[in-house]
Short mmCIF file of C-alpha atoms and ligand atoms in Angstrom, two decimals:
data_model
loop_
_atom_site.label_atom_id
_atom_site.label_comp_id
_atom_site.label_asym_id
_atom_site.label_seq_id
_atom_site.Cartn_x
_atom_site.Cartn_y
_atom_site.Cartn_z
CA MET A 1 -17.20 -32.33 -13.55
CA THR A 2 -15.53 -30.53 -16.46
CA ARG A 3 -13.81 -27.30 -15.62
CA ARG A 4 -12.38 -25.09 -18.35
CA LYS A 5 -8.71 -24.34 -17.90
CA LEU A 6 -7.87 -20.76 -16.87
CA ILE A 7 -4.41 -19.36 -17.52
CA ALA A 8 -4.07 -16.01 -15.79
CA GLY A 9 -1.06 -13.72 -15.82
CA ASN A 10 -0.22 -11.35 -12.98
CA TRP A 11 1.98 -8.51 -14.17
CA LYS A 12 2.46 -7.21 -10.61
CA MET A 13 4.27 -3.83 -10.61
CA ASN A 14 5.64 -4.35 -14.11
CA GLY A 15 4.72 -3.06 -17.53
CA ASP A 16 4.16 0.20 -19.34
CA LEU A 17 2.29 1.28 -22.45
CA ALA A 18 5.02 -0.17 -24.67
CA ALA A 19 4.63 -3.56 -22.96
CA LEU A 20 1.00 -3.74 -24.07
CA ALA A 21 2.30 -4.90 -27.46
CA GLU A 22 2.84 -8.26 -25.73
CA LEU A 23 -0.91 -8.53 -25.29
CA ASP A 24 -1.43 -8.86 -29.03
CA GLY A 25 0.45 -12.16 -29.12
CA ILE A 26 -1.30 -13.32 -25.96
CA ALA A 27 -4.72 -12.37 -27.33
CA ALA A 28 -3.94 -14.23 -30.56
CA ALA A 29 -3.05 -17.36 -28.56
CA ALA A 30 -6.27 -16.99 -26.59
CA ALA A 31 -8.26 -16.82 -29.82
CA ALA A 32 -6.40 -19.82 -31.24
CA ASN A 33 -7.12 -21.93 -28.13
CA PRO A 34 -10.83 -21.47 -27.48
CA GLY A 35 -10.87 -24.25 -24.89
CA VAL A 36 -8.72 -22.21 -22.53
CA ASP A 37 -9.71 -19.02 -20.71
CA VAL A 38 -6.89 -16.48 -20.76
CA ALA A 39 -6.57 -13.45 -18.50
CA ILE A 40 -4.05 -10.79 -17.52
CA ALA A 41 -4.15 -8.87 -14.24
CA ALA A 42 -2.59 -5.60 -15.29
CA PRO A 43 -1.28 -2.70 -13.19
CA ALA A 44 -4.16 -0.28 -12.57
CA THR A 45 -2.63 2.33 -14.86
CA LEU A 46 -2.77 -0.06 -17.82
CA ILE A 47 -6.23 -1.58 -17.40
CA ALA A 48 -8.04 0.86 -19.66
CA ALA A 49 -5.43 0.66 -22.40
CA ALA A 50 -5.20 -3.13 -22.13
CA ALA A 51 -8.93 -3.81 -22.12
CA GLY A 52 -10.30 -4.53 -25.54
CA ARG A 53 -7.05 -5.86 -26.96
CA GLY A 54 -9.02 -8.93 -27.98
CA PRO A 55 -12.39 -10.33 -26.98
CA ASP A 56 -10.77 -13.59 -25.91
CA LEU A 57 -8.40 -11.96 -23.45
CA ALA A 58 -9.88 -10.87 -20.09
CA ILE A 59 -8.13 -7.94 -18.47
CA GLY A 60 -8.35 -7.53 -14.72
CA ALA A 61 -6.87 -5.76 -11.72
CA GLN A 62 -4.47 -7.03 -9.05
CA ASP A 63 -6.36 -5.63 -6.09
CA VAL A 64 -9.48 -3.65 -5.24
CA HIS A 65 -10.80 -1.84 -2.17
CA ALA A 66 -13.71 -3.40 -0.32
CA ALA A 67 -15.58 -0.11 0.03
CA ASP A 68 -17.72 1.34 -2.75
CA LYS A 69 -16.00 4.73 -2.60
CA GLY A 70 -14.76 7.35 -0.17
CA ALA A 71 -11.78 8.58 1.77
CA HIS A 72 -9.23 5.87 0.96
CA THR A 73 -6.28 7.72 -0.55
CA GLY A 74 -4.40 5.69 -3.12
CA CYS A 75 -6.96 2.91 -3.35
CA ILE A 76 -9.11 1.87 -6.30
CA SER A 77 -12.74 0.75 -6.20
CA ALA A 78 -14.56 -2.03 -7.99
CA ALA A 79 -16.60 0.54 -9.92
CA MET A 80 -13.37 2.20 -11.07
CA ILE A 81 -11.72 -0.96 -12.35
CA ARG A 82 -14.98 -2.06 -13.98
CA GLU A 83 -15.33 1.26 -15.77
CA ALA A 84 -11.71 0.96 -16.93
CA GLY A 85 -12.59 -2.37 -18.54
CA ALA A 86 -11.55 -4.92 -15.93
CA ARG A 87 -13.56 -8.12 -15.75
CA PHE A 88 -11.94 -9.47 -12.60
CA SER A 89 -9.43 -8.80 -9.87
CA ILE A 90 -6.98 -10.87 -7.90
CA VAL A 91 -7.59 -10.65 -4.13
CA GLY A 92 -5.41 -11.82 -1.25
CA HIS A 93 -2.16 -12.23 -3.15
CA SER A 94 0.58 -13.19 -0.69
CA GLU A 95 2.55 -10.08 -1.60
CA ARG A 96 -0.39 -7.95 -0.42
CA ARG A 97 -1.03 -10.15 2.62
CA ALA A 98 2.66 -9.59 3.54
CA ASP A 99 3.35 -6.02 2.37
CA GLN A 100 -0.04 -4.47 3.12
CA HIS A 101 -0.88 -6.76 6.05
CA GLU A 102 -4.18 -7.79 4.48
CA SER A 103 -6.23 -10.06 6.71
CA ASP A 104 -8.49 -12.91 5.65
CA ALA A 105 -11.49 -10.76 6.60
CA GLU A 106 -10.34 -7.93 4.31
CA VAL A 107 -9.71 -10.33 1.45
CA LYS A 108 -13.18 -11.82 1.91
CA ALA A 109 -14.77 -8.35 1.88
CA LYS A 110 -12.91 -7.45 -1.31
CA ALA A 111 -14.13 -10.60 -3.07
CA GLU A 112 -17.70 -9.89 -2.00
CA THR A 113 -17.42 -6.35 -3.34
CA LEU A 114 -16.18 -7.64 -6.69
CA HIS A 115 -19.20 -9.91 -6.90
CA ARG A 116 -21.58 -7.05 -6.12
CA TYR A 117 -20.12 -5.19 -9.08
CA GLY A 118 -20.45 -8.15 -11.43
CA LEU A 119 -16.72 -8.80 -11.49
CA ASN A 120 -14.89 -12.11 -11.10
CA ALA A 121 -12.34 -12.84 -8.38
CA ILE A 122 -9.17 -14.88 -8.16
CA LEU A 123 -8.66 -15.56 -4.45
CA CYS A 124 -5.08 -16.43 -3.48
CA VAL A 125 -3.94 -18.64 -0.64
CA GLY A 126 -0.55 -20.16 0.16
CA GLU A 127 1.87 -21.08 2.92
CA THR A 128 5.36 -19.77 3.68
CA LEU A 129 8.41 -22.06 3.66
CA GLU A 130 8.55 -21.86 7.45
CA GLN A 131 4.95 -23.05 7.67
CA ARG A 132 5.60 -25.88 5.21
CA ASP A 133 8.72 -27.00 7.05
CA ALA A 134 6.70 -27.03 10.26
CA GLY A 135 4.16 -29.37 8.66
CA GLN A 136 1.46 -26.70 8.74
CA ALA A 137 0.95 -26.12 5.03
CA LYS A 138 -2.48 -27.73 4.69
CA ALA A 139 -3.79 -26.21 7.92
CA VAL A 140 -2.57 -22.75 6.90
CA VAL A 141 -3.97 -22.93 3.38
CA THR A 142 -7.36 -24.37 4.31
CA GLY A 143 -7.54 -21.89 7.19
CA GLN A 144 -6.90 -18.97 4.82
CA LEU A 145 -9.54 -20.37 2.50
CA ALA A 146 -12.14 -20.64 5.23
CA GLY A 147 -11.35 -17.13 6.44
CA SER A 148 -11.29 -15.39 3.09
CA LEU A 149 -13.91 -17.27 1.07
CA PRO A 150 -16.63 -14.75 0.20
CA ASP A 151 -20.23 -15.30 1.21
CA GLY A 152 -22.17 -16.55 -1.80
CA ALA A 153 -19.03 -18.00 -3.39
CA GLY A 154 -19.84 -19.48 -6.77
CA ALA A 155 -17.85 -21.10 -9.54
CA ALA A 156 -19.25 -18.68 -12.13
CA TRP A 157 -17.28 -15.81 -10.65
CA LEU A 158 -14.69 -17.17 -8.23
CA SER A 159 -11.47 -19.11 -8.72
CA VAL A 160 -8.97 -20.05 -6.03
CA ALA A 161 -5.22 -19.83 -6.65
CA TYR A 162 -2.84 -21.89 -4.53
CA GLU A 163 0.46 -20.05 -4.49
CA PRO A 164 3.07 -21.34 -2.06
CA VAL A 165 4.95 -18.19 -1.05
CA TRP A 166 8.32 -19.94 -1.33
CA ALA A 167 7.64 -20.87 -4.96
CA ILE A 168 6.84 -17.32 -6.11
CA GLY A 169 9.60 -15.84 -8.22
CA THR A 170 12.14 -18.37 -6.99
CA GLY A 171 12.22 -20.95 -9.76
CA ARG A 172 11.32 -23.56 -7.13
CA THR A 173 8.05 -25.46 -7.39
CA PRO A 174 6.42 -28.10 -5.23
CA THR A 175 6.38 -31.60 -6.66
CA VAL A 176 3.41 -32.53 -8.82
CA ALA A 177 2.31 -34.86 -6.01
CA ASP A 178 2.47 -32.03 -3.48
CA VAL A 179 0.43 -29.75 -5.75
CA ALA A 180 -2.18 -32.46 -6.30
CA ALA A 181 -2.36 -33.14 -2.56
CA MET A 182 -2.84 -29.47 -1.70
CA HIS A 183 -5.43 -28.94 -4.44
CA GLY A 184 -7.27 -32.01 -3.19
CA ALA A 185 -7.26 -30.53 0.32
CA ILE A 186 -8.53 -27.20 -1.01
CA ARG A 187 -11.31 -28.95 -2.93
CA ALA A 188 -12.31 -30.94 0.14
CA LYS A 189 -12.39 -27.79 2.28
CA LEU A 190 -14.46 -26.01 -0.36
CA ARG A 191 -16.93 -28.90 -0.35
CA ALA A 192 -17.25 -28.60 3.39
CA LEU A 193 -17.87 -24.87 3.02
CA ILE A 194 -20.10 -24.58 -0.06
CA GLY A 195 -21.18 -28.12 -0.89
CA GLU A 196 -21.48 -29.38 -4.45
CA GLU A 197 -20.67 -25.98 -5.93
CA ALA A 198 -17.08 -26.70 -4.90
CA ASP A 199 -16.71 -29.20 -7.71
CA ALA A 200 -17.14 -26.45 -10.31
CA VAL A 201 -14.71 -23.94 -8.77
CA ARG A 202 -11.46 -23.68 -10.66
CA LEU A 203 -8.29 -24.19 -8.65
CA LEU A 204 -5.19 -22.54 -10.10
CA TYR A 205 -1.60 -23.27 -9.20
CA GLY A 206 0.83 -20.34 -9.04
CA GLY A 207 4.53 -20.08 -8.32
CA SER A 208 7.35 -20.27 -10.90
CA VAL A 209 5.11 -21.68 -13.65
CA THR A 210 6.92 -21.67 -17.01
CA GLY A 211 6.45 -23.17 -20.42
CA ASP A 212 8.81 -25.95 -19.33
CA ASN A 213 6.89 -27.12 -16.25
CA ALA A 214 3.34 -26.17 -17.29
CA MET A 215 2.44 -29.58 -18.69
CA ASP A 216 3.41 -31.34 -15.48
CA LEU A 217 1.81 -28.85 -13.11
CA LEU A 218 -1.39 -28.42 -15.14
CA GLY A 219 -1.70 -32.17 -15.42
CA ALA A 220 -1.80 -32.63 -11.63
CA GLY A 221 -5.08 -33.68 -10.06
CA ASP A 222 -7.49 -30.84 -9.27
CA VAL A 223 -5.35 -28.27 -11.11
CA ASP A 224 -7.59 -26.25 -13.42
CA GLY A 225 -5.15 -23.60 -14.51
CA ALA A 226 -2.28 -21.39 -13.51
CA LEU A 227 -1.60 -17.96 -12.08
CA VAL A 228 1.63 -16.85 -13.67
CA GLY A 229 3.90 -13.97 -12.67
CA GLY A 230 7.23 -13.54 -14.43
CA ALA A 231 6.42 -15.79 -17.36
CA SER A 232 3.30 -13.76 -18.18
CA LEU A 233 5.23 -10.60 -19.02
CA THR A 234 6.01 -11.58 -22.59
CA ALA A 235 4.00 -13.43 -25.19
CA ALA A 236 7.05 -15.60 -25.92
CA LYS A 237 6.98 -16.99 -22.38
CA PHE A 238 3.24 -16.94 -21.72
CA VAL A 239 1.88 -18.46 -24.93
CA PRO A 240 3.56 -21.88 -24.36
CA ILE A 241 1.67 -22.11 -21.04
CA ILE A 242 -1.62 -21.40 -22.83
CA THR A 243 -0.89 -24.03 -25.47
CA ALA A 244 0.11 -26.55 -22.78
CA ALA A 245 -3.26 -26.01 -21.09
CA ALA A 246 -5.03 -26.54 -24.40
CA ILE A 247 -3.68 -30.06 -24.83
CA ILE A 248 -4.40 -31.28 -21.32
CA PRO A 249 -7.79 -32.98 -21.10
CA ALA A 250 -10.25 -31.10 -18.91
P1 13P B 301 5.94 -16.17 -10.53
O1 13P B 301 5.27 -16.92 -11.65
O2 13P B 301 6.81 -15.05 -11.01
O3 13P B 301 6.60 -17.11 -9.58
O4 13P B 301 4.77 -15.43 -9.69
C1 13P B 301 3.67 -16.16 -9.29
C2 13P B 301 2.68 -15.23 -8.75
O5 13P B 301 2.83 -14.67 -7.68
C3 13P B 301 1.49 -14.97 -9.56
O6 13P B 301 0.51 -14.28 -8.84
#
């Protein structure tokens, strides 16, 4: 099964109109590496301005509400992000699971809403350091996956990102063997849940990915791309990750 590499950036609560200049270098790298899918999840305020910076660069959101519309002050709907030019959204990022207390059921509903609106989803899962130290990492991650996987999950619109919470923004990463083992466990769980379709679903690794470690992490078994935070904020840091993905055989 050949899966195209996907290198997605998550700008989190960073960036302003001036920062969009970085997208030009990123879009150029996307165009120069047609074997790699490149995406940026922008802050909601920048989606419209970021969309259309290059046909090879997909712009998305970092979250979406599960409801179509209504009395949800401060929230943003799938129709809204789509109209702004988003092609996808992240759902279930650990920062939202922690800060906004998002449950697996909410994350699942959000992913299903994205699909109804013709948008793609990057579904995040990952264990805390405490859970890893207690030997619960695989059980936690596969449990989150089972609880938050949308009905009708399909590889054409859904990717899964494994982001160990303790590796996010810390400069620490799991070993390549640990990443391969967890991605293998995620793939196996997906097979149990959705059958053969699981083999086409892209599994991204996220957590302190940089140009320096991208080759190793992207080369691990069952790793089909990366979800990148800090190193996605500038073209200088993000482009080397795109080019690393381009030279790793699918
Ligand atoms: P960092 O790459 O900054 O560790 O962030 C990873 C992440 O949370 C991406 O969603």
